[in-house]
Amino acid sequence: MTLPRRRALALASCALAMVVVLVVQLADRARGTEVPRCERFAAASAERAALVTGAGDGPGDRVVVLGDSWSAGLGLADLADSWPTRLPGRVRVAGFSGSGFSIGASRCAGVSFAERAGAALRGGADLVVVEGGLNDVDQPPAAVETGFGRLMARLAGHRVVVVGPASAPARMPGVADVDRLLARLAAGAGAAYVPTAGLDLEYLPDRLHLTPAGHRAFGDAVAAAIDRLDRPEG
């Protein structure tokens, strides 16, 4: 092998080694920033779970809300302003920011709705309200459908109301597709579906999360929809 060729190979090997090192460093850096974010979300989820609202210990009074950052109250100064507090009954919340029906909705491990359903139901539930979809707008429909199926399997035997995504400006236009998909999946699973894409809500500057007034409007709309479901026909 000639000297110039050996030098070229040596330079190429050095360049490749530098690329490998850079990729590893970037991956470590990404993991280093993601872990604290997931830890913050987990702490916020636990804080919201500790806030149990409403009253009633009779049959039908125990309500569990399984959802994303809207249920967790991300961006609110007072978690009591989050929308689940507008629901009647004794309401417990299992909300985790960034989570959704599909596993890929969040970079945090083990936080999809199906994966958290078991823990959410440990205290018992007469009604399970599943709120989400905004974090699934960039996920393959098949992944959403798989996650939805796993969730319904874990909620078997419970009354379930699925609350679809509102038209958050930051997640448009993907909301419409997820809304239609969830409506179809809920119908197939025998669960009630509450569409919220048509609601006029007030958003924070990020155009994704709700203001306290937005939470009140959203919660009141969901509560009214559930009330209509409970009314006898005729």
XYZ file of C-alpha atoms in Angstrom:
234
model
C 0.000 0.000 0.000
C 1.394 3.381 -0.946
C 2.046 6.074 1.648
C -0.632 8.462 0.302
C -3.198 5.655 0.439
C -2.230 4.757 4.020
C -2.573 8.431 4.987
C -5.990 8.642 3.347
C -7.180 5.534 5.184
C -5.857 6.873 8.465
C -7.640 10.184 7.949
C -10.854 8.385 7.055
C -10.596 6.225 10.181
C -10.050 9.303 12.354
C -12.997 11.053 10.759
C -15.228 8.028 11.347
C -14.140 7.805 14.967
C -14.939 11.474 15.474
C -18.400 10.994 13.999
C -19.065 8.036 16.305
C -17.950 10.039 19.342
C -20.121 12.972 18.299
C -23.174 10.771 17.832
C -22.671 9.178 21.244
C -22.216 12.579 22.880
C -25.348 13.940 21.247
C -27.336 10.884 22.299
C -26.103 11.210 25.881
C -26.924 14.917 25.849
C -30.418 14.207 24.540
C -31.005 11.596 27.211
C -29.622 13.941 29.820
C -32.197 16.606 28.977
C -35.074 14.160 28.465
C -34.750 12.406 31.820
C -35.231 15.573 33.910
C -38.218 16.483 31.705
C -39.813 13.097 32.325
C -39.049 13.410 36.015
C -40.739 16.824 36.101
C -43.785 15.413 34.376
C -43.875 12.482 36.798
C -43.695 14.822 39.795
C -46.460 16.993 38.339
C -48.552 13.882 37.683
C -48.188 12.796 41.309
C -49.075 16.266 42.527
C -52.238 16.315 40.415
C -53.168 12.796 41.535
C -53.038 13.964 45.146
C -55.753 16.540 44.415
C -59.032 14.649 44.734
C -62.068 16.831 44.138
C -65.814 16.585 44.482
C -67.907 14.593 46.874
C -69.874 11.379 47.035
C -69.086 7.860 48.068
C -72.184 6.157 46.742
C -72.588 3.947 43.683
C -71.587 5.746 40.518
C -69.728 8.541 42.277
C -66.138 7.420 41.749
C -64.694 9.069 38.647
C -61.191 8.490 37.296
C -59.788 10.783 34.623
C -56.961 9.311 32.568
C -55.320 11.889 30.353
C -52.474 14.107 29.206
C -51.187 17.561 30.149
C -54.684 19.037 30.045
C -55.764 16.671 32.805
C -52.490 17.202 34.678
C -52.991 20.981 34.584
C -49.721 21.874 32.869
C -49.223 25.639 32.741
C -51.654 26.426 35.552
C -50.678 28.243 38.735
C -53.404 26.371 40.620
C -54.062 22.740 39.725
C -57.588 23.138 41.059
C -58.256 25.176 37.902
C -57.750 22.123 35.664
C -60.816 20.874 33.828
C -61.491 17.584 35.714
C -62.576 19.589 38.771
C -65.693 20.582 36.781
C -66.914 16.991 36.697
C -69.488 15.759 39.210
C -68.665 12.995 41.650
C -65.495 12.114 43.521
C -62.831 12.773 40.889
C -59.318 11.359 40.835
C -56.915 12.275 38.031
C -54.140 10.259 36.399
C -52.691 12.818 34.017
C -49.218 12.758 32.486
C -48.007 15.522 30.194
C -47.116 14.437 26.685
C -48.841 11.065 26.924
C -51.435 9.647 24.570
C -53.074 6.522 23.253
C -49.988 5.461 21.305
C -46.736 4.490 22.978
C -44.802 6.851 20.707
C -46.790 9.911 21.760
C -44.301 10.492 24.578
C -40.554 10.028 24.878
C -41.043 9.110 28.518
C -41.175 5.368 29.124
C -44.295 3.574 30.280
C -46.711 6.512 30.228
C -49.176 5.702 27.448
C -52.778 5.546 28.607
C -52.860 1.753 28.496
C -49.645 1.475 30.493
C -50.981 3.757 33.249
C -54.533 2.426 33.348
C -53.893 -0.267 35.951
C -52.447 2.155 38.494
C -55.206 4.673 37.795
C -57.901 2.137 38.657
C -56.434 0.880 41.913
C -58.814 2.969 43.993
C -61.825 1.730 42.049
C -63.893 3.587 39.483
C -67.526 3.780 38.460
C -66.694 5.939 35.450
C -63.417 6.274 33.550
C -63.008 9.412 31.462
C -60.145 9.128 28.981
C -59.052 12.508 27.604
C -56.412 12.811 24.912
C -55.359 12.703 21.306
C -53.395 15.920 20.913
C -50.123 14.072 21.469
C -51.085 11.428 18.912
C -51.436 13.773 15.933
C -47.996 12.846 14.552
C -48.306 9.127 15.270
C -49.251 6.431 12.726
C -52.970 5.606 12.900
C -52.066 1.948 13.439
C -50.102 2.879 16.568
C -53.051 4.868 17.924
C -55.405 1.986 17.168
C -53.112 -0.528 18.878
C -52.802 1.665 21.965
C -56.552 2.222 22.053
C -57.193 -1.510 21.894
C -54.754 -2.198 24.723
C -56.395 0.521 26.806
C -59.896 -0.836 26.306
C -58.685 -4.302 27.295
C -57.361 -2.885 30.566
C -60.597 -0.963 31.174
C -62.813 -3.983 30.529
C -65.780 -4.062 32.895
C -65.739 -0.299 33.462
C -67.957 2.379 32.026
C -65.726 4.441 29.709
C -66.195 7.852 28.133
C -63.534 8.921 25.627
C -63.025 12.667 25.252
C -61.442 13.579 21.938
C -58.919 16.344 21.235
C -59.897 19.984 20.980
C -58.679 22.098 18.078
C -55.521 23.432 19.725
C -53.892 25.769 17.165
C -50.428 24.313 17.794
C -51.556 20.846 16.750
C -53.670 21.666 13.719
C -54.520 20.227 11.216
C -53.779 16.768 12.662
C -56.595 17.037 15.202
C -59.339 16.267 12.666
C -57.793 12.927 11.665
C -57.263 11.817 15.268
C -60.777 12.941 16.182
C -62.321 10.812 13.448
C -60.128 7.837 14.308
C -60.946 7.951 18.023
C -64.659 8.326 17.327
C -64.549 5.201 15.168
C -62.509 3.231 17.684
C -64.748 4.232 20.588
C -67.852 3.165 18.678
C -66.245 -0.169 17.887
C -65.361 -0.706 21.542
C -68.807 0.249 22.821
C -67.494 3.361 24.607
C -69.181 6.752 24.532
C -67.303 9.413 22.603
C -67.337 13.141 23.354
C -65.962 15.277 20.499
C -64.485 18.622 21.530
C -62.905 19.864 18.286
C -65.688 22.405 17.831
C -65.258 24.100 21.202
C -64.150 27.732 21.315
C -61.482 27.689 24.020
C -58.968 30.140 25.426
C -55.330 29.091 25.098
C -52.048 30.077 26.705
C -49.417 31.769 24.496
C -48.068 28.340 23.461
C -51.389 27.806 21.622
C -51.525 24.284 23.005
C -52.487 24.456 26.669
C -55.555 26.061 28.181
C -55.917 29.100 30.385
C -58.006 28.710 33.564
C -60.993 30.042 31.616
C -60.285 27.533 28.858
C -60.196 24.709 31.397
C -63.530 25.804 32.843
C -65.140 25.884 29.412
C -63.679 22.507 28.459
C -64.621 20.863 31.751
C -68.149 22.241 31.665
C -68.614 20.988 28.095
C -67.419 17.495 29.037
C -69.581 17.454 32.178
C -72.637 18.504 30.146
C -71.952 15.805 27.555
C -71.677 13.119 30.246
C -74.869 14.400 31.832
C -76.683 14.015 28.502
C -75.389 10.448 28.257
C -76.836 9.709 31.676
C -80.305 11.005 30.859
C -82.850 8.421 29.848
C -84.008 8.672 26.244
C -87.480 9.883 25.394
